[in-house]
CSV table of C-alpha atoms and ligand atoms in Angstrom, one decimal:
chain,number,residue,atom,x,y,z
A,1,MET,CA,92.3,107.3,124.0
A,2,ARG,CA,93.6,104.1,122.6
A,3,PHE,CA,91.9,101.6,120.2
A,4,PHE,CA,92.7,98.0,119.2
A,5,ASP,CA,91.7,97.3,115.6
A,6,THR,CA,91.2,93.6,116.0
A,7,HIS,CA,90.8,92.9,112.3
A,8,ALA,CA,92.6,94.6,109.4
A,9,HIS,CA,94.0,93.7,106.0
A,10,LEU,CA,96.9,96.1,105.8
A,11,ASN,CA,98.6,94.0,103.1
A,12,ASP,CA,95.7,94.5,100.7
A,13,ALA,CA,96.8,96.1,97.4
A,14,ARG,CA,94.8,99.2,98.2
A,15,PHE,CA,97.4,100.1,100.7
A,16,ASP,CA,100.4,99.7,98.3
A,17,GLU,CA,100.7,103.4,97.7
A,18,ASP,CA,100.9,104.6,101.3
A,19,ARG,CA,101.1,101.6,103.6
A,20,GLU,CA,104.2,102.6,105.6
A,21,ALA,CA,103.1,106.2,106.0
A,22,LEU,CA,99.7,105.2,107.1
A,23,ILE,CA,100.9,102.6,109.6
A,24,GLU,CA,103.4,105.1,111.1
A,25,SER,CA,100.6,107.6,111.5
A,26,LEU,CA,98.3,105.3,113.4
A,27,PRO,CA,99.6,105.8,117.0
A,28,SER,CA,99.0,109.6,116.6
A,29,LYS,CA,95.4,108.7,115.6
A,30,ASP,CA,94.7,106.6,118.7
A,31,ILE,CA,95.3,103.2,117.1
A,32,HIS,CA,97.7,101.4,119.4
A,33,LEU,CA,97.3,97.8,118.4
A,34,VAL,CA,96.3,96.1,115.2
A,35,MET,CA,95.6,92.5,114.3
A,36,ASN,CA,96.6,92.2,110.7
A,37,VAL,CA,95.0,89.2,109.0
A,38,ALA,CA,96.3,87.0,106.1
A,39,CYS,CA,93.6,85.3,104.2
A,40,ASP,CA,95.8,82.7,102.4
A,41,MET,CA,99.4,81.5,102.1
A,42,GLN,CA,100.4,84.1,99.6
A,43,GLU,CA,99.6,86.9,102.0
A,44,ALA,CA,101.1,85.3,105.1
A,45,PRO,CA,104.8,86.2,104.5
A,46,LYS,CA,103.8,89.9,103.9
A,47,VAL,CA,101.7,89.9,107.1
A,48,LYS,CA,104.7,88.3,108.9
A,49,ALA,CA,107.0,91.0,107.6
A,50,LEU,CA,104.8,93.9,108.8
A,51,SER,CA,104.4,92.3,112.3
A,52,GLU,CA,108.2,92.1,112.5
A,53,LYS,CA,108.7,95.7,111.5
A,54,TYR,CA,106.1,97.3,113.8
A,55,ASP,CA,105.7,96.5,117.5
A,56,PHE,CA,102.0,97.3,117.6
A,57,ILE,CA,101.0,95.1,114.7
A,58,TYR,CA,100.2,91.5,115.4
A,59,ALA,CA,99.4,88.8,112.8
A,60,ALA,CA,96.9,86.0,112.1
A,61,VAL,CA,96.7,83.5,109.2
A,62,GLY,CA,94.0,81.1,108.1
A,63,MET,CA,92.5,79.8,104.9
A,64,HIS,CA,89.5,82.1,104.2
A,65,PRO,CA,86.3,80.3,103.1
A,66,HIS,CA,86.6,82.1,99.8
A,67,VAL,CA,89.8,80.1,99.1
A,68,ALA,CA,88.6,76.9,100.7
A,69,GLY,CA,88.5,75.2,97.2
A,70,GLU,CA,92.3,75.8,96.9
A,71,THR,CA,93.2,74.6,100.4
A,72,SER,CA,95.4,71.6,100.9
A,73,LEU,CA,96.9,69.6,103.8
A,74,SER,CA,100.2,71.3,103.3
A,75,ASP,CA,98.5,74.7,104.0
A,76,LEU,CA,97.6,73.3,107.5
A,77,ASP,CA,101.3,72.5,108.1
A,78,ALA,CA,102.3,76.0,106.9
A,79,ILE,CA,99.7,77.6,109.3
A,80,ALA,CA,101.0,75.5,112.2
A,81,ARG,CA,104.6,76.8,111.4
A,82,TYR,CA,103.4,80.4,111.4
A,83,MET,CA,101.7,79.9,114.7
A,84,GLU,CA,105.2,79.3,116.2
A,85,HIS,CA,106.1,82.9,115.4
A,86,GLU,CA,105.8,85.2,118.4
A,87,LYS,CA,103.7,87.8,116.6
A,88,PHE,CA,101.1,85.3,115.1
A,89,LEU,CA,98.5,85.1,117.8
A,90,ALA,CA,95.4,83.7,116.0
A,91,LEU,CA,94.3,81.3,113.4
A,92,GLY,CA,91.9,83.0,111.0
A,93,GLU,CA,90.0,84.1,109.4
A,94,ILE,CA,88.2,80.8,108.9
A,95,GLY,CA,84.5,79.9,108.5
A,96,LEU,CA,81.7,79.7,106.1
A,97,ASP,CA,80.5,82.2,103.5
A,98,TYR,CA,77.2,81.2,101.8
A,99,TYR,CA,76.6,84.8,100.6
A,100,TYR,CA,79.3,84.7,98.0
A,101,ASP,CA,79.6,80.9,97.8
A,102,PHE,CA,83.1,81.2,96.1
A,103,SER,CA,83.9,77.6,97.2
A,104,PRO,CA,81.4,74.7,97.3
A,105,ARG,CA,79.7,74.6,100.7
A,106,GLU,CA,80.9,71.1,101.6
A,107,VAL,CA,84.5,72.1,100.9
A,108,GLN,CA,84.1,75.2,103.1
A,109,GLN,CA,82.8,73.0,105.9
A,110,LYS,CA,85.6,70.5,105.6
A,111,TRP,CA,88.4,73.1,105.9
A,112,PHE,CA,86.6,75.1,108.6
A,113,ASP,CA,86.4,71.9,110.6
A,114,ALA,CA,90.0,71.0,109.9
A,115,GLN,CA,91.3,74.4,110.9
A,116,LEU,CA,89.2,74.4,114.1
A,117,SER,CA,90.9,71.1,115.0
A,118,LEU,CA,94.3,72.6,114.3
A,119,ALA,CA,93.6,75.6,116.5
A,120,LYS,CA,92.6,73.4,119.4
A,121,GLN,CA,95.7,71.2,118.8
A,122,LEU,CA,97.9,74.4,118.8
A,123,ASP,CA,95.9,76.0,121.6
A,124,VAL,CA,95.4,79.3,119.7
A,125,PRO,CA,92.3,81.5,119.4
A,126,VAL,CA,90.4,81.6,116.1
A,127,ILE,CA,89.0,84.4,114.1
A,128,LEU,CA,85.7,83.4,112.5
A,129,HIS,CA,84.1,84.7,109.3
A,130,ILE,CA,80.5,83.6,109.0
A,131,ARG,CA,78.1,85.0,106.5
A,132,ASP,CA,74.6,83.7,105.8
A,133,ALA,CA,75.7,80.3,107.3
A,134,PHE,CA,74.8,80.5,110.9
A,135,GLY,CA,73.0,77.1,111.1
A,136,ASP,CA,75.9,75.1,109.7
A,137,CYS,CA,78.4,77.2,111.6
A,138,LEU,CA,76.7,76.3,114.8
A,139,ASP,CA,76.8,72.6,114.1
A,140,ILE,CA,80.5,72.7,113.4
A,141,LEU,CA,81.4,75.0,116.3
A,142,LYS,CA,79.4,72.8,118.7
A,143,ALA,CA,81.7,69.8,117.8
A,144,HIS,CA,84.7,72.0,118.8
A,145,LYS,CA,83.3,73.8,121.7
A,146,ASP,CA,85.6,72.4,124.3
A,147,GLY,CA,88.5,74.8,124.7
A,148,LEU,CA,87.2,77.0,121.9
A,149,ARG,CA,88.5,80.6,122.1
A,150,GLY,CA,88.2,83.4,119.6
A,151,VAL,CA,86.3,86.1,117.8
A,152,MET,CA,83.2,86.2,115.7
A,153,HIS,CA,84.4,88.9,113.3
A,154,CYS,CA,82.3,91.5,111.5
A,155,TYR,CA,79.2,90.1,113.3
A,156,SER,CA,76.0,90.3,111.2
A,157,GLY,CA,73.8,87.7,112.9
A,158,SER,CA,70.9,87.9,115.3
A,159,TYR,CA,71.0,88.5,119.1
A,160,GLU,CA,69.9,84.9,119.6
A,161,PHE,CA,72.9,83.5,117.7
A,162,ALA,CA,75.2,86.0,119.5
A,163,LYS,CA,74.1,84.5,122.8
A,164,LEU,CA,75.0,81.0,121.6
A,165,CYS,CA,78.4,82.4,120.6
A,166,LEU,CA,78.9,84.0,124.0
A,167,ASP,CA,77.9,80.7,125.7
A,168,MET,CA,80.7,79.0,123.7
A,169,GLY,CA,83.1,81.6,125.1
A,170,LEU,CA,83.5,83.7,121.9
A,171,TYR,CA,84.0,87.4,121.7
A,172,ILE,CA,82.0,89.4,119.2
A,173,ALA,CA,83.6,92.1,117.0
A,174,PHE,CA,81.8,94.9,115.2
A,175,GLY,CA,83.1,97.1,112.4
A,176,GLY,CA,81.8,99.8,110.1
A,177,ALA,CA,78.6,97.9,109.3
A,178,VAL,CA,77.0,99.0,112.6
A,179,THR,CA,77.0,102.6,111.2
A,180,PHE,CA,75.0,101.6,108.1
A,181,LYS,CA,71.5,102.8,108.0
A,182,ASN,CA,70.0,99.3,107.2
A,183,ALA,CA,72.2,97.6,109.9
A,184,VAL,CA,69.4,97.1,112.4
A,185,LYS,CA,70.5,93.7,113.7
A,186,PRO,CA,74.2,94.3,114.3
A,187,ALA,CA,73.4,97.6,116.0
A,188,GLU,CA,70.9,95.8,118.3
A,189,VAL,CA,73.5,93.1,119.1
A,190,ALA,CA,76.3,95.7,119.7
A,191,ALA,CA,74.0,97.5,122.1
A,192,LYS,CA,73.0,94.5,124.1
A,193,ILE,CA,75.9,92.0,124.5
A,194,PRO,CA,78.1,92.1,127.6
A,195,LEU,CA,80.8,94.8,127.4
A,196,GLU,CA,83.5,92.3,128.4
A,197,ARG,CA,83.0,90.3,125.2
A,198,LEU,CA,82.8,93.2,122.8
A,199,LEU,CA,85.6,94.1,120.3
A,200,LEU,CA,86.1,96.8,117.7
A,201,GLU,CA,87.5,96.2,114.3
A,202,THR,CA,87.7,97.9,110.8
A,203,ASP,CA,88.1,94.9,108.4
A,204,CYS,CA,89.9,97.6,106.3
A,205,PRO,CA,90.1,98.3,103.4
A,206,TYR,CA,86.5,97.0,103.4
A,207,MET,CA,83.5,98.1,105.5
A,208,THR,CA,84.2,101.8,105.6
A,209,PRO,CA,81.9,103.4,108.3
A,210,VAL,CA,79.4,106.2,107.6
A,211,PRO,CA,80.1,109.1,106.8
A,212,LEU,CA,83.0,107.9,104.7
A,213,ARG,CA,81.2,104.8,103.2
A,214,GLY,CA,82.5,104.2,99.6
A,215,LYS,CA,86.0,105.3,100.4
A,216,ARG,CA,88.9,103.1,101.4
A,217,ASN,CA,88.7,102.1,105.1
A,218,ASP,CA,91.8,102.2,107.4
A,219,PRO,CA,92.3,101.6,111.1
A,220,SER,CA,92.1,105.3,112.0
A,221,LEU,CA,88.4,105.3,110.9
A,222,MET,CA,87.6,103.0,113.8
A,223,ARG,CA,86.4,106.1,115.8
A,224,TYR,CA,83.2,106.3,113.7
A,225,THR,CA,82.2,102.8,114.7
A,226,ALA,CA,83.2,103.4,118.3
A,227,GLU,CA,81.1,106.6,118.5
A,228,LYS,CA,78.1,104.8,117.1
A,229,ILE,CA,78.4,101.9,119.6
A,230,ALA,CA,79.1,104.2,122.5
A,231,ALA,CA,76.0,106.2,121.7
A,232,LEU,CA,73.9,103.0,121.4
A,233,ARG,CA,75.2,101.9,124.8
A,234,ASN,CA,74.9,105.4,126.4
A,235,MET,CA,78.5,105.5,127.4
A,236,GLU,CA,81.6,107.6,126.7
A,237,VAL,CA,83.7,106.6,123.7
A,238,GLU,CA,86.9,106.8,125.7
A,239,GLU,CA,85.5,104.2,128.1
A,240,LEU,CA,84.4,101.9,125.2
A,241,ALA,CA,87.9,102.3,123.6
A,242,GLU,CA,89.7,101.3,126.8
A,243,ILE,CA,87.4,98.3,127.6
A,244,THR,CA,87.5,96.9,124.1
A,245,PHE,CA,91.3,97.5,124.0
A,246,GLN,CA,91.7,95.3,127.0
A,247,ASN,CA,89.2,92.7,125.7
A,248,GLY,CA,91.3,92.4,122.5
A,249,LYS,CA,94.5,91.9,124.5
A,250,GLN,CA,92.7,89.3,126.6
A,251,VAL,CA,91.3,87.2,123.7
A,252,PHE,CA,94.6,87.2,121.8
A,253,GLY,CA,96.8,86.7,124.9
A,254,ILE,CA,98.8,89.9,124.6
A,255,LEU,CA,100.3,90.6,128.0
B,301,ZN,ZN1,88.7,90.0,107.1
């Protein structure tokens, strides 16, 4: 069985103690591809270094909505330069987060819009982080829908909104949250969307699935999420792993 963890933060400080050992153990734990995401320009060089060291680790960079207030035009130039690197395959995560509101909403919107324009100009897929902001997100995405490619990461919205995302050509990724007892909506969406648009992710070190909730998450814990979604869809976990593995390669353009 092989899994693609389509969203991880392996450069998070919580992996400082055992990062290399953990990464080297992943293929023996069925994790054969990882998209490692840098949330700002400080993290980007570290994400680049890991992608250069390990064949099976790819890279993404974007200005997260949490740091939108610190974003500048020079960051867009820096992102564009990273996208020339052969292991950087996506621009993200970008989006809107009205749950935490760490940056003013109009500032989040401005940089979300600017980074979507950049992704189109560079012809790269985007990784979208949207929390409690689906209405404004939809307005901005609609303005960029021509040529839009990418992933709705850690999906937490309704089935109706998921359908709009699918109509715009997006893939939908689910992580540990689908295993949470109160996660009725994401589980419903994970059960119903077309299999060819479904992705698996961990968002590690966050979003640890049940039964390990509360501990540090890592890519090898993907199987708990996969088992839950496979059960919801009444299919074998091996089949779900393989289909979502291929979906991930497709959306990020890995040949
Ligand atoms: Zn993330």
